[in-house]
Coordinates of C-alpha atoms and ligand atoms in Angstrom, one line a residue:
M880 CA 0.1 -21.0 18.9
N881 CA 3.1 -21.4 16.8
H882 CA 3.1 -22.5 12.9
H883 CA 4.0 -26.0 13.5
D884 CA 0.5 -26.3 15.5
I885 CA -1.4 -24.4 12.8
I886 CA 0.1 -27.6 10.5
N887 CA -0.6 -30.4 12.6
Q888 CA -4.4 -29.0 12.6
E889 CA -4.8 -29.5 8.9
P890 CA -2.7 -32.1 8.0
S891 CA -4.1 -32.1 4.3
L892 CA -2.1 -28.8 3.7
E893 CA 1.0 -28.6 2.3
K894 CA 3.8 -26.7 4.2
A895 CA 4.3 -23.4 2.2
P896 CA 7.6 -21.7 2.2
Y897 CA 6.8 -18.6 4.1
A898 CA 6.2 -21.2 6.8
C899 CA 8.5 -19.8 9.3
L900 CA 7.0 -16.3 9.0
V901 CA 3.6 -17.2 9.8
G902 CA 3.2 -18.4 13.3
G903 CA 0.4 -15.4 13.3
E904 CA -2.6 -15.5 15.9
I905 CA -5.4 -17.4 15.0
P906 CA -8.4 -14.7 14.4
E907 CA -11.7 -15.9 15.8
P908 CA -14.2 -17.8 12.7
A909 CA -16.1 -14.8 10.8
N910 CA -18.0 -14.6 7.7
I911 CA -16.2 -12.7 5.0
V912 CA -18.6 -10.8 3.3
I913 CA -17.5 -9.0 -0.4
F914 CA -19.6 -6.6 -2.0
G915 CA -18.2 -6.8 -5.5
A916 CA -17.7 -10.5 -6.0
S917 CA -17.3 -10.5 -9.2
G918 CA -14.5 -7.6 -9.5
D919 CA -10.7 -7.0 -10.2
L920 CA -10.1 -6.6 -6.5
T921 CA -11.6 -10.0 -5.8
K922 CA -10.2 -12.3 -8.4
R923 CA -6.5 -11.1 -8.2
K924 CA -6.0 -9.8 -4.6
L925 CA -9.1 -10.9 -2.0
L926 CA -9.3 -14.9 -3.4
P927 CA -5.9 -15.5 -3.3
A928 CA -5.2 -14.1 0.1
L929 CA -8.2 -15.9 1.7
A930 CA -6.6 -19.4 0.0
H931 CA -3.3 -18.4 1.5
M932 CA -5.4 -17.8 4.9
H933 CA -7.2 -21.0 5.1
R934 CA -4.0 -22.6 4.2
W935 CA -2.5 -21.6 7.3
N936 CA -5.5 -22.4 9.2
L937 CA -6.2 -18.5 10.2
L938 CA -9.8 -18.8 9.3
G939 CA -11.1 -21.6 11.2
P940 CA -14.0 -24.3 10.4
H941 CA -16.6 -22.3 10.7
S942 CA -15.6 -19.0 8.5
R943 CA -17.4 -18.4 6.0
I944 CA -16.8 -16.2 2.7
I945 CA -19.7 -14.7 1.2
G946 CA -19.8 -13.2 -2.3
V947 CA -22.2 -10.6 -3.1
S948 CA -22.8 -9.4 -6.5
R949 CA -25.3 -8.4 -8.9
E950 CA -24.4 -10.5 -11.7
Q951 CA -27.0 -13.7 -12.0
W952 CA -24.9 -16.5 -10.7
K953 CA -26.2 -19.2 -8.9
Q954 CA -23.9 -20.7 -5.9
S955 CA -22.4 -23.1 -8.5
H956 CA -20.9 -20.1 -10.7
W957 CA -19.6 -18.6 -7.9
V958 CA -18.0 -22.0 -6.4
N959 CA -16.6 -22.2 -10.3
Y960 CA -15.6 -18.8 -10.3
V961 CA -13.5 -18.8 -7.2
H962 CA -12.1 -22.1 -8.5
D963 CA -10.9 -20.6 -11.8
Q964 CA -9.7 -17.3 -10.4
L965 CA -7.4 -19.5 -7.7
L966 CA -6.3 -21.9 -10.4
Q967 CA -5.0 -19.0 -12.4
Y968 CA -3.7 -16.7 -9.3
F969 CA -3.0 -19.2 -6.4
P970 CA -3.2 -22.7 -8.0
D971 CA -2.1 -24.7 -5.3
A972 CA -5.0 -23.7 -3.3
V973 CA -7.0 -25.5 -6.1
L974 CA -4.7 -28.2 -7.3
N975 CA -4.4 -29.9 -3.6
P976 CA -7.8 -31.6 -3.3
P977 CA -8.6 -31.6 0.2
S978 CA -7.4 -27.8 0.2
W979 CA -9.7 -26.9 -2.5
Q980 CA -12.8 -29.0 -0.9
A981 CA -12.3 -27.1 2.5
I982 CA -12.4 -24.0 0.7
N983 CA -15.4 -25.3 -1.4
K984 CA -17.4 -25.4 1.8
K985 CA -16.8 -21.8 2.4
L986 CA -18.1 -20.4 0.0
N987 CA -21.8 -18.5 -0.5
F988 CA -23.0 -16.2 -2.8
V989 CA -25.9 -13.9 -2.7
R990 CA -27.2 -12.3 -5.6
G991 CA -29.0 -8.8 -5.7
D992 CA -28.7 -5.0 -5.8
L993 CA -26.6 -2.8 -3.8
S994 CA -29.7 -0.4 -3.1
D995 CA -32.2 -3.1 -2.1
P996 CA -33.3 -3.8 1.2
Q997 CA -34.2 -7.4 0.6
L998 CA -30.4 -8.0 -0.6
Y999 CA -29.4 -7.4 2.9
Q1000 CA -32.2 -9.8 4.3
E1001 CA -30.8 -12.4 2.4
L1002 CA -27.4 -11.7 3.7
I1003 CA -28.9 -11.9 7.1
K1004 CA -29.9 -15.1 6.5
T1005 CA -26.5 -16.6 5.0
L1006 CA -24.4 -15.6 8.1
H1007 CA -23.0 -18.4 10.1
A1008 CA -22.6 -18.6 13.4
A1009 CA -19.5 -20.2 15.3
E1010 CA -19.7 -22.9 17.4
D1011 CA -19.4 -20.3 20.3
G1012 CA -22.8 -18.6 19.1
K1013 CA -21.0 -16.0 17.6
T1014 CA -21.4 -14.2 14.3
N1015 CA -18.5 -12.2 13.4
V1016 CA -18.9 -10.5 10.1
L1017 CA -16.3 -8.5 8.0
F1018 CA -17.3 -6.5 5.4
Y1019 CA -15.1 -5.6 2.5
L1020 CA -16.3 -2.9 0.2
A1021 CA -14.5 -4.1 -2.9
I1022 CA -17.3 -2.0 -5.5
P1023 CA -16.9 1.6 -6.6
P1024 CA -17.0 4.4 -3.9
S1025 CA -20.2 5.7 -5.2
W1026 CA -22.1 2.8 -3.7
Y1027 CA -20.1 3.0 -0.2
A1028 CA -22.8 5.2 1.3
T1029 CA -25.4 3.3 0.0
V1030 CA -24.0 0.0 1.1
C1031 CA -23.6 1.6 4.7
K1032 CA -26.8 3.1 5.2
N1033 CA -28.2 -0.6 4.2
L1034 CA -26.2 -2.3 6.5
H1035 CA -26.8 -0.5 9.4
D1036 CA -30.7 -0.1 8.6
A1037 CA -30.9 -4.1 8.5
G1038 CA -28.8 -4.1 11.7
L1039 CA -26.1 -5.4 10.5
S1040 CA -23.6 -2.6 12.2
N1041 CA -24.7 -3.7 15.3
E1042 CA -22.2 -5.4 17.2
D1043 CA -24.2 -7.5 19.3
A1044 CA -23.9 -11.0 18.1
G1045 CA -20.2 -10.6 17.4
F1046 CA -17.9 -8.3 15.8
R1047 CA -19.0 -6.1 12.8
R1048 CA -16.1 -4.5 10.5
I1049 CA -16.2 -2.6 7.3
V1050 CA -13.3 -2.7 5.6
V1051 CA -13.1 0.2 2.5
E1052 CA -10.5 0.2 -0.6
K1053 CA -8.9 3.7 -1.6
P1054 CA -9.4 6.2 -3.2
F1055 CA -10.9 7.3 -0.1
G1056 CA -12.5 10.6 -1.7
M1057 CA -10.7 12.6 -4.3
D1058 CA -10.1 15.7 -2.1
Y1059 CA -10.5 16.8 1.0
H1060 CA -14.3 17.5 1.1
S1061 CA -15.1 14.3 -0.8
A1062 CA -13.3 12.4 2.5
H1063 CA -14.9 14.7 5.1
Q1064 CA -18.4 13.4 3.9
L1065 CA -17.4 9.6 3.1
N1066 CA -16.2 10.0 6.5
S1067 CA -19.2 11.2 8.0
E1068 CA -21.3 8.9 6.1
F1069 CA -19.3 6.0 7.4
Q1070 CA -19.5 7.0 10.7
T1071 CA -23.2 7.5 11.0
Y1072 CA -23.7 4.1 10.5
F1073 CA -20.5 2.6 11.7
K1074 CA -18.1 3.6 14.6
E1075 CA -14.6 4.7 13.9
S1076 CA -13.4 1.5 15.7
Q1077 CA -15.5 -0.9 13.0
I1078 CA -14.2 1.4 10.3
Y1079 CA -10.5 -0.2 8.6
R1080 CA -9.7 2.1 5.6
I1081 CA -6.8 -0.3 3.5
D1082 CA -3.6 1.3 2.1
H1083 CA -2.3 -1.9 1.3
Y1084 CA 1.1 -0.5 1.0
L1085 CA 0.9 -0.7 4.8
G1086 CA 0.6 -4.7 4.6
K1087 CA 3.7 -5.1 2.9
E1088 CA 6.4 -7.0 4.5
A1089 CA 9.3 -4.1 4.0
V1090 CA 7.2 -1.5 5.2
Q1091 CA 6.7 -2.8 8.8
N1092 CA 9.7 -4.0 8.6
L1093 CA 10.8 -0.4 8.6
M1094 CA 8.7 0.0 12.2
V1095 CA 10.5 -2.9 13.7
F1096 CA 14.2 -1.9 12.5
R1097 CA 13.4 1.4 13.5
F1098 CA 12.1 0.5 17.2
A1099 CA 13.9 -2.6 17.8
N1100 CA 17.1 -1.2 17.4
S1101 CA 18.9 1.2 19.2
V1102 CA 21.6 1.9 17.1
L1103 CA 19.6 3.8 14.6
E1104 CA 17.7 6.5 16.7
P1105 CA 20.2 8.7 17.2
L1106 CA 21.1 8.7 13.9
W1107 CA 17.7 9.4 12.4
N1108 CA 17.3 13.1 12.8
R1109 CA 18.1 16.6 11.1
N1110 CA 21.4 16.1 12.4
Y1111 CA 22.7 13.0 10.3
I1112 CA 20.3 12.7 7.4
D1113 CA 20.5 14.7 4.4
H1114 CA 17.1 13.9 2.5
V1115 CA 14.7 10.8 2.1
Q1116 CA 13.9 9.4 -1.1
I1117 CA 10.6 7.1 -1.7
S1118 CA 10.1 6.0 -5.2
V1119 CA 7.5 3.7 -6.8
S1120 CA 8.2 2.9 -9.8
E1121 CA 5.8 1.4 -12.3
T1122 CA 6.5 -0.3 -15.7
L1123 CA 2.8 -1.1 -16.5
G1124 CA 0.6 1.7 -18.1
I1125 CA -2.9 2.5 -17.1
G1126 CA -4.6 -0.7 -18.6
Y1127 CA -8.1 -0.7 -18.4
R1128 CA -8.3 1.8 -15.8
A1129 CA -8.5 5.2 -17.6
G1130 CA -12.2 5.8 -16.4
Y1131 CA -10.9 5.8 -12.9
Y1132 CA -7.2 7.2 -13.7
E1133 CA -8.1 9.9 -15.5
T1134 CA -10.1 11.6 -12.8
S1135 CA -7.2 10.6 -10.7
G1136 CA -3.7 10.9 -11.8
A1137 CA -0.8 9.7 -10.1
L1138 CA -0.6 12.3 -7.3
R1139 CA -4.0 10.9 -6.1
D1140 CA -3.7 7.5 -6.9
M1141 CA -0.2 7.2 -5.4
I1142 CA 1.3 9.8 -3.6
Q1143 CA -1.7 11.0 -1.7
S1144 CA -1.9 7.4 -0.1
H1145 CA 0.7 5.0 -0.4
L1146 CA 3.8 7.1 -0.4
M1147 CA 2.6 9.5 2.2
Q1148 CA 1.5 6.8 4.1
V1149 CA 5.2 5.1 4.0
M1150 CA 7.0 8.5 4.7
T1151 CA 4.7 9.4 7.9
L1152 CA 6.3 6.0 9.0
V1153 CA 10.0 7.0 8.1
A1154 CA 9.4 9.9 10.2
M1155 CA 6.8 9.4 13.0
E1156 CA 8.1 9.8 16.7
P1157 CA 8.4 6.3 18.5
P1158 CA 4.7 5.5 19.6
V1159 CA 3.7 4.9 23.3
S1160 CA 2.7 1.2 22.2
L1161 CA 2.0 -0.1 18.9
H1162 CA -1.5 0.2 20.0
A1163 CA -3.6 1.4 16.7
D1164 CA -4.6 4.9 18.0
D1165 CA -0.9 5.4 19.6
V1166 CA 0.5 4.8 16.1
R1167 CA -1.9 6.7 14.2
T1168 CA -1.6 9.7 16.2
E1169 CA 2.1 9.8 15.7
K1170 CA 1.8 9.3 12.0
M1171 CA -1.1 12.2 12.4
K1172 CA 1.6 14.6 13.8
V1173 CA 3.7 14.2 11.4
L1174 CA 1.4 14.7 8.3
R1175 CA 0.4 18.3 11.1
A1176 CA 3.7 18.8 10.2
I1177 CA 4.5 18.9 6.9
R1178 CA 4.8 22.6 6.1
P1179 CA 2.2 24.1 3.6
F1180 CA 3.1 24.9 0.1
T1181 CA 3.5 28.5 -1.0
E1182 CA 3.3 29.3 -4.9
D1183 CA 7.0 29.1 -5.1
D1184 CA 6.9 25.6 -3.4
L1185 CA 4.4 24.8 -6.0
Q1186 CA 6.7 25.4 -8.6
N1187 CA 9.6 24.6 -7.3
N1188 CA 8.6 21.3 -5.1
C1189 CA 6.3 19.7 -7.4
V1190 CA 6.8 18.1 -10.9
R1191 CA 4.3 15.9 -13.2
A1192 CA 4.5 14.4 -16.4
Q1193 CA 2.8 12.0 -18.6
Y1194 CA 4.3 9.4 -20.7
S1195 CA 4.5 9.4 -24.3
D1196 CA 5.3 6.0 -26.6
G1197 CA 8.3 4.5 -26.1
K1198 CA 9.7 0.9 -25.1
V1199 CA 9.5 -1.1 -21.9
E1200 CA 11.1 -4.3 -21.2
G1201 CA 11.4 -4.3 -24.5
K1202 CA 8.3 -4.1 -26.3
R1203 CA 6.4 -1.2 -27.9
V1204 CA 3.9 1.0 -25.9
P1205 CA 1.9 3.7 -26.7
A1206 CA 1.6 7.3 -25.2
Y1207 CA -0.8 7.6 -22.3
R1208 CA -2.9 9.7 -24.5
E1209 CA -3.5 6.8 -27.2
E1210 CA -4.5 4.7 -24.3
E1211 CA -7.8 2.8 -24.5
D1212 CA -10.4 5.2 -23.1
V1213 CA -8.1 8.2 -22.8
A1214 CA -8.6 11.9 -24.1
H1215 CA -6.5 12.8 -26.6
N1216 CA -5.7 16.1 -25.0
S1217 CA -5.5 14.8 -21.7
C1218 CA -3.6 16.2 -19.3
T1219 CA -3.5 13.7 -16.5
E1220 CA -0.1 13.5 -14.8
T1221 CA 1.4 9.7 -15.1
F1222 CA 4.3 10.9 -13.0
A1223 CA 4.2 12.7 -9.9
A1224 CA 7.0 13.8 -7.7
V1225 CA 6.6 16.0 -4.7
K1226 CA 9.3 17.3 -2.1
F1227 CA 7.9 17.6 1.4
Y1228 CA 9.6 19.1 4.6
I1229 CA 8.1 18.3 8.1
D1230 CA 8.3 21.1 10.2
N1231 CA 9.5 19.4 13.5
W1232 CA 12.6 19.2 15.9
R1233 CA 13.9 16.0 14.2
W1234 CA 13.1 16.7 10.8
Q1235 CA 13.4 20.6 10.2
N1236 CA 14.8 21.2 6.7
V1237 CA 15.5 17.9 5.8
P1238 CA 13.7 17.2 2.2
F1239 CA 11.2 14.0 2.0
V1240 CA 11.3 13.7 -1.7
L1241 CA 8.5 11.1 -3.2
R1242 CA 8.1 10.3 -6.7
T1243 CA 6.0 7.6 -9.0
G1244 CA 5.2 6.9 -11.9
K1245 CA 4.0 4.7 -14.5
R1246 CA 5.8 2.9 -18.0
L1247 CA 9.1 3.5 -15.9
P1248 CA 12.1 1.4 -16.9
S1249 CA 11.7 -1.3 -14.3
R1250 CA 9.1 -1.9 -11.2
V1251 CA 11.0 -0.7 -8.1
S1252 CA 9.7 0.4 -4.8
E1253 CA 11.8 1.6 -2.3
I1254 CA 12.7 3.7 0.6
C1255 CA 16.2 5.7 0.9
I1256 CA 17.6 7.0 3.6
R1257 CA 20.6 9.0 2.4
F1258 CA 23.0 10.6 5.3
K1259 CA 25.1 13.5 5.4
T1260 CA 28.7 13.3 4.0
P1261 CA 31.3 13.0 6.9
P1262 CA 32.3 16.6 8.4
Q1263 CA 36.0 16.3 6.7
N1264 CA 37.6 14.1 4.2
L1265 CA 40.7 12.5 5.1
F1266 CA 41.3 11.2 2.2
K1267 CA 41.6 13.7 -0.6
N1268 CA 45.1 12.3 -1.4
N1269 CA 43.6 9.6 -3.1
A1270 CA 41.8 9.7 -6.4
Q1271 CA 38.4 10.1 -4.5
Q1272 CA 37.7 13.7 -4.0
S1273 CA 34.4 13.4 -2.2
L1274 CA 33.1 11.0 0.2
P1275 CA 30.2 9.2 -1.0
Q1276 CA 27.8 9.6 1.5
N1277 CA 25.9 6.4 3.3
E1278 CA 22.5 5.0 2.2
L1279 CA 20.1 2.9 3.9
V1280 CA 17.3 1.6 1.6
F1281 CA 14.3 -0.7 2.2
R1282 CA 13.5 -2.2 -0.8
L1283 CA 9.3 -2.8 -0.6
Q1284 CA 9.5 -4.5 -3.8
P1285 CA 10.9 -6.8 -5.7
D1286 CA 13.6 -8.6 -3.7
E1287 CA 11.9 -7.3 -0.6
G1288 CA 14.9 -6.4 2.4
M1289 CA 17.6 -3.9 3.3
Q1290 CA 20.7 -2.3 2.0
L1291 CA 23.1 -0.3 3.9
S1292 CA 26.2 0.9 1.8
M1293 CA 29.3 2.0 3.6
T1294 CA 32.5 3.4 2.4
A1295 CA 35.1 1.0 2.9
K1296 CA 39.0 0.6 2.1
Q1297 CA 40.1 -1.1 -1.2
P1298 CA 42.6 -4.0 -0.3
G1299 CA 45.7 -3.1 -0.9
L1300 CA 48.9 -0.8 -0.3
S1301 CA 47.0 2.3 -1.0
T1302 CA 44.0 4.1 1.5
A1303 CA 41.8 4.0 -2.1
M1304 CA 38.0 3.4 -1.1
R1305 CA 35.2 1.3 -2.4
Q1306 CA 31.5 1.0 -1.5
L1307 CA 30.3 -2.1 0.1
K1308 CA 26.6 -2.5 0.2
L1309 CA 25.9 -4.8 2.8
N1310 CA 22.6 -7.2 2.0
A1311 CA 19.9 -8.4 3.8
L1312 CA 17.3 -9.6 1.6
Y1313 CA 14.5 -11.3 2.8
S1314 CA 14.6 -13.7 -0.3
M1315 CA 18.1 -15.2 0.6
E1316 CA 16.7 -16.8 4.2
G1317 CA 14.7 -18.7 1.8
A1318 CA 11.4 -17.7 2.6
G1319 CA 8.6 -16.1 0.4
M1320 CA 6.5 -13.6 2.2
P1321 CA 2.9 -13.1 2.9
E1322 CA 0.7 -11.0 0.7
A1323 CA -0.4 -7.6 1.9
Y1324 CA -3.6 -8.3 1.5
E1325 CA -3.1 -11.7 3.8
T1326 CA -1.4 -9.3 6.3
L1327 CA -4.4 -6.9 6.2
L1328 CA -7.3 -9.1 6.2
H1329 CA -5.6 -11.2 8.6
D1330 CA -5.4 -7.9 11.4
V1331 CA -8.5 -6.8 10.1
L1332 CA -9.6 -10.2 11.7
L1333 CA -8.1 -9.7 14.8
G1334 CA -9.6 -6.4 15.4
E1335 CA -5.6 -4.9 14.7
A1336 CA -6.2 -1.5 12.9
A1337 CA -2.4 0.0 13.1
L1338 CA -1.7 -0.6 9.8
F1339 CA -4.9 1.2 8.9
S1340 CA -5.8 4.9 8.2
R1341 CA -7.9 6.6 10.5
A1342 CA -10.2 9.2 9.5
D1343 CA -8.2 12.1 10.5
E1344 CA -5.3 10.9 8.4
V1345 CA -6.9 10.6 5.3
E1346 CA -8.4 13.9 5.6
E1347 CA -5.3 15.8 6.4
S1348 CA -3.5 14.0 3.6
W1349 CA -6.0 15.1 1.1
K1350 CA -5.2 18.9 2.9
I1351 CA -1.9 19.0 2.3
V1352 CA -2.0 18.1 -1.6
E1353 CA -5.3 19.7 -2.2
P1354 CA -3.1 23.0 -3.3
I1355 CA -0.8 20.8 -5.2
M1356 CA -4.2 19.5 -7.1
Q1357 CA -5.8 22.9 -7.9
A1358 CA -2.5 24.4 -9.1
W1359 CA -1.9 21.5 -11.7
A1360 CA -5.9 21.3 -12.6
K1361 CA -5.0 25.2 -14.3
E1362 CA -2.5 24.0 -16.7
Q1363 CA -3.6 23.6 -20.3
D1364 CA -0.6 20.8 -20.7
I1365 CA 1.9 18.8 -19.6
A1366 CA 5.4 17.9 -19.9
T1367 CA 5.7 14.5 -21.6
Y1368 CA 8.8 11.7 -21.0
E1369 CA 9.4 8.7 -23.0
A1370 CA 7.9 5.6 -21.9
G1371 CA 10.8 3.0 -20.5
T1372 CA 12.8 6.0 -19.8
W1373 CA 13.8 8.4 -16.7
E1374 CA 13.7 11.5 -18.5
I1375 CA 11.6 13.1 -16.6
P1376 CA 11.8 16.8 -17.0
G1377 CA 12.5 19.1 -13.9
M1378 CA 12.7 15.5 -11.6
D1379 CA 16.7 16.2 -11.0
E1380 CA 16.1 19.5 -10.0
L1381 CA 14.0 18.6 -7.1
L1382 CA 17.3 17.5 -5.5
N1383 CA 19.3 20.7 -5.8
D1384 CA 19.2 21.2 -1.9
C1385 CA 19.7 17.9 -1.5
C1386 CA 23.2 16.1 -1.4
G1387 CA 23.6 13.4 -4.3
A1388 CA 21.5 12.6 -7.0
W1389 CA 18.4 10.0 -7.2
R1390 CA 19.1 7.0 -6.7
N1391 CA 19.2 4.7 -9.5
C1392 CA 15.8 2.7 -9.3
H1393 CA 16.6 -1.0 -11.3
A1394 CA 15.0 -4.2 -10.3
D1395 CA 18.7 -5.6 -10.7
D1396 CA 20.4 -4.3 -8.1
E1397 CA 23.9 -4.9 -9.6
E1398 CA 23.1 -2.3 -12.4
Q1399 CA 23.2 0.3 -9.0
Ligands
BG6_2145 C1 -2.8 0.7 -6.5 C2 -2.9 2.0 -7.7 O1 -3.3 1.5 -5.2 O2 -1.5 0.6 -6.6 C3 -2.5 1.5 -8.7 O3 -4.5 2.4 -7.6 C4 -1.1 1.2 -8.4 O4 -2.4 2.9 -9.9 C5 -0.9 -0.3 -7.3 O5 -0.6 0.3 -9.7 C6 0.7 0.1 -6.9 O6 0.3 -1.4 -6.3 P1 1.8 -2.5 -5.9 O7 1.6 -3.3 -4.9 O8 1.7 -3.1 -7.2 O9 2.9 -1.5 -6.4

């Protein structure tokens, strides 16, 4: 079914700007049970994503959105809550009365304590069977990780992990563990009560349009493959810079820091997609097996590497986007002598035939000058410079950039002749921005929820992937835990001590991450 059919089915729904991008397969109706219904993730990401899916008729009339929380709410309170959150995060869903009425009909609320078996009995009574008699259920754990095991066990004991009556899938948010040991333990707990094929470990970076495009770009074009290796690529930079600080999340962030929060999950996942071999098929296990091979090939860190290839720092006060912001240590609930890193950069090497000695340099930080996420593939310079007699002493490197946000798209920089009588050269930037096509994009959570409902697990991490990535970063975590102090950088600047030195063995400097590409 294409998107026109979808629009025809629900004439009350407006045509969204990304109509051309929808056209997704329609999943079977399901009960979407959100544990942590009153939480931040639910209001900011899950409810808007579900409302978007409803708009495209991807939920079906027999689907339900069941909020579970300890709050002393009644059904009417939940409905009002959803209304108010959508008004803030996706107003179109509410301002269009037929759309809101249809969403409203799908809403149910179950109150109770996650540790109380009675809650799960109440839940069973609320589940709605579709026309074909099937009762599919997606459980979304938007709750603190300390509750995961309890909920899994109680679901299992209530018979809710059993797939006789329909599919039962459980979605779990990051952080998945805090180190290898805890991730391994968590995997065992999940796998005691659910089969691996029922578990969806979400990493929302994999739902981003530009990340998925990376796969298409790599494997649906033949021009790239001959270049995609150590013979032509000098190094790869993956950068996620944020302007925000830690907000109200000190409790979590103080125990996490940038390495755990971003590098172990989002950035390493992206790295595996850049580096993996073409999978046999797009079946989840074929893709994940290739990603896993990349992780297994990552060169372990020696003592010297821990010194030379890993950089961390913490923001001091400064000015971001024109506003003064406090130092990390002055943020609410942060220890005044905290050594938690708000910036981390790590240089990885992948010891295999394709990537031997090609640095993959990953960096991420908060309170940086702009919010930009991108992957930059930096190619080697041509073997000989034929144009030395001009002012141009050295040839610039070609660069292929995948911009994850903002302005998702791709950019290839090439050297070209400057028009005129000389052979002077200039840099041409060939841009293919999605936004130029006049199309909006599905949010990462929308893509991922749609995939869970379809049973497509390729964009979710498998148990062994998560454990392996913890194993890789654990020596860094241990080395940093011993340090008594931490370098600082002024908020709103890229003045990070040691960051430039990470590229000492790479050709070229860090790509200048600006939100406005003209400033490059
Ligand atoms: C989350 C991290 O997983 O990703 C946050 O916990 C971070 O600290 C966020 O801000 C970044 O996501 P995005 O999609 O805004 O780049």
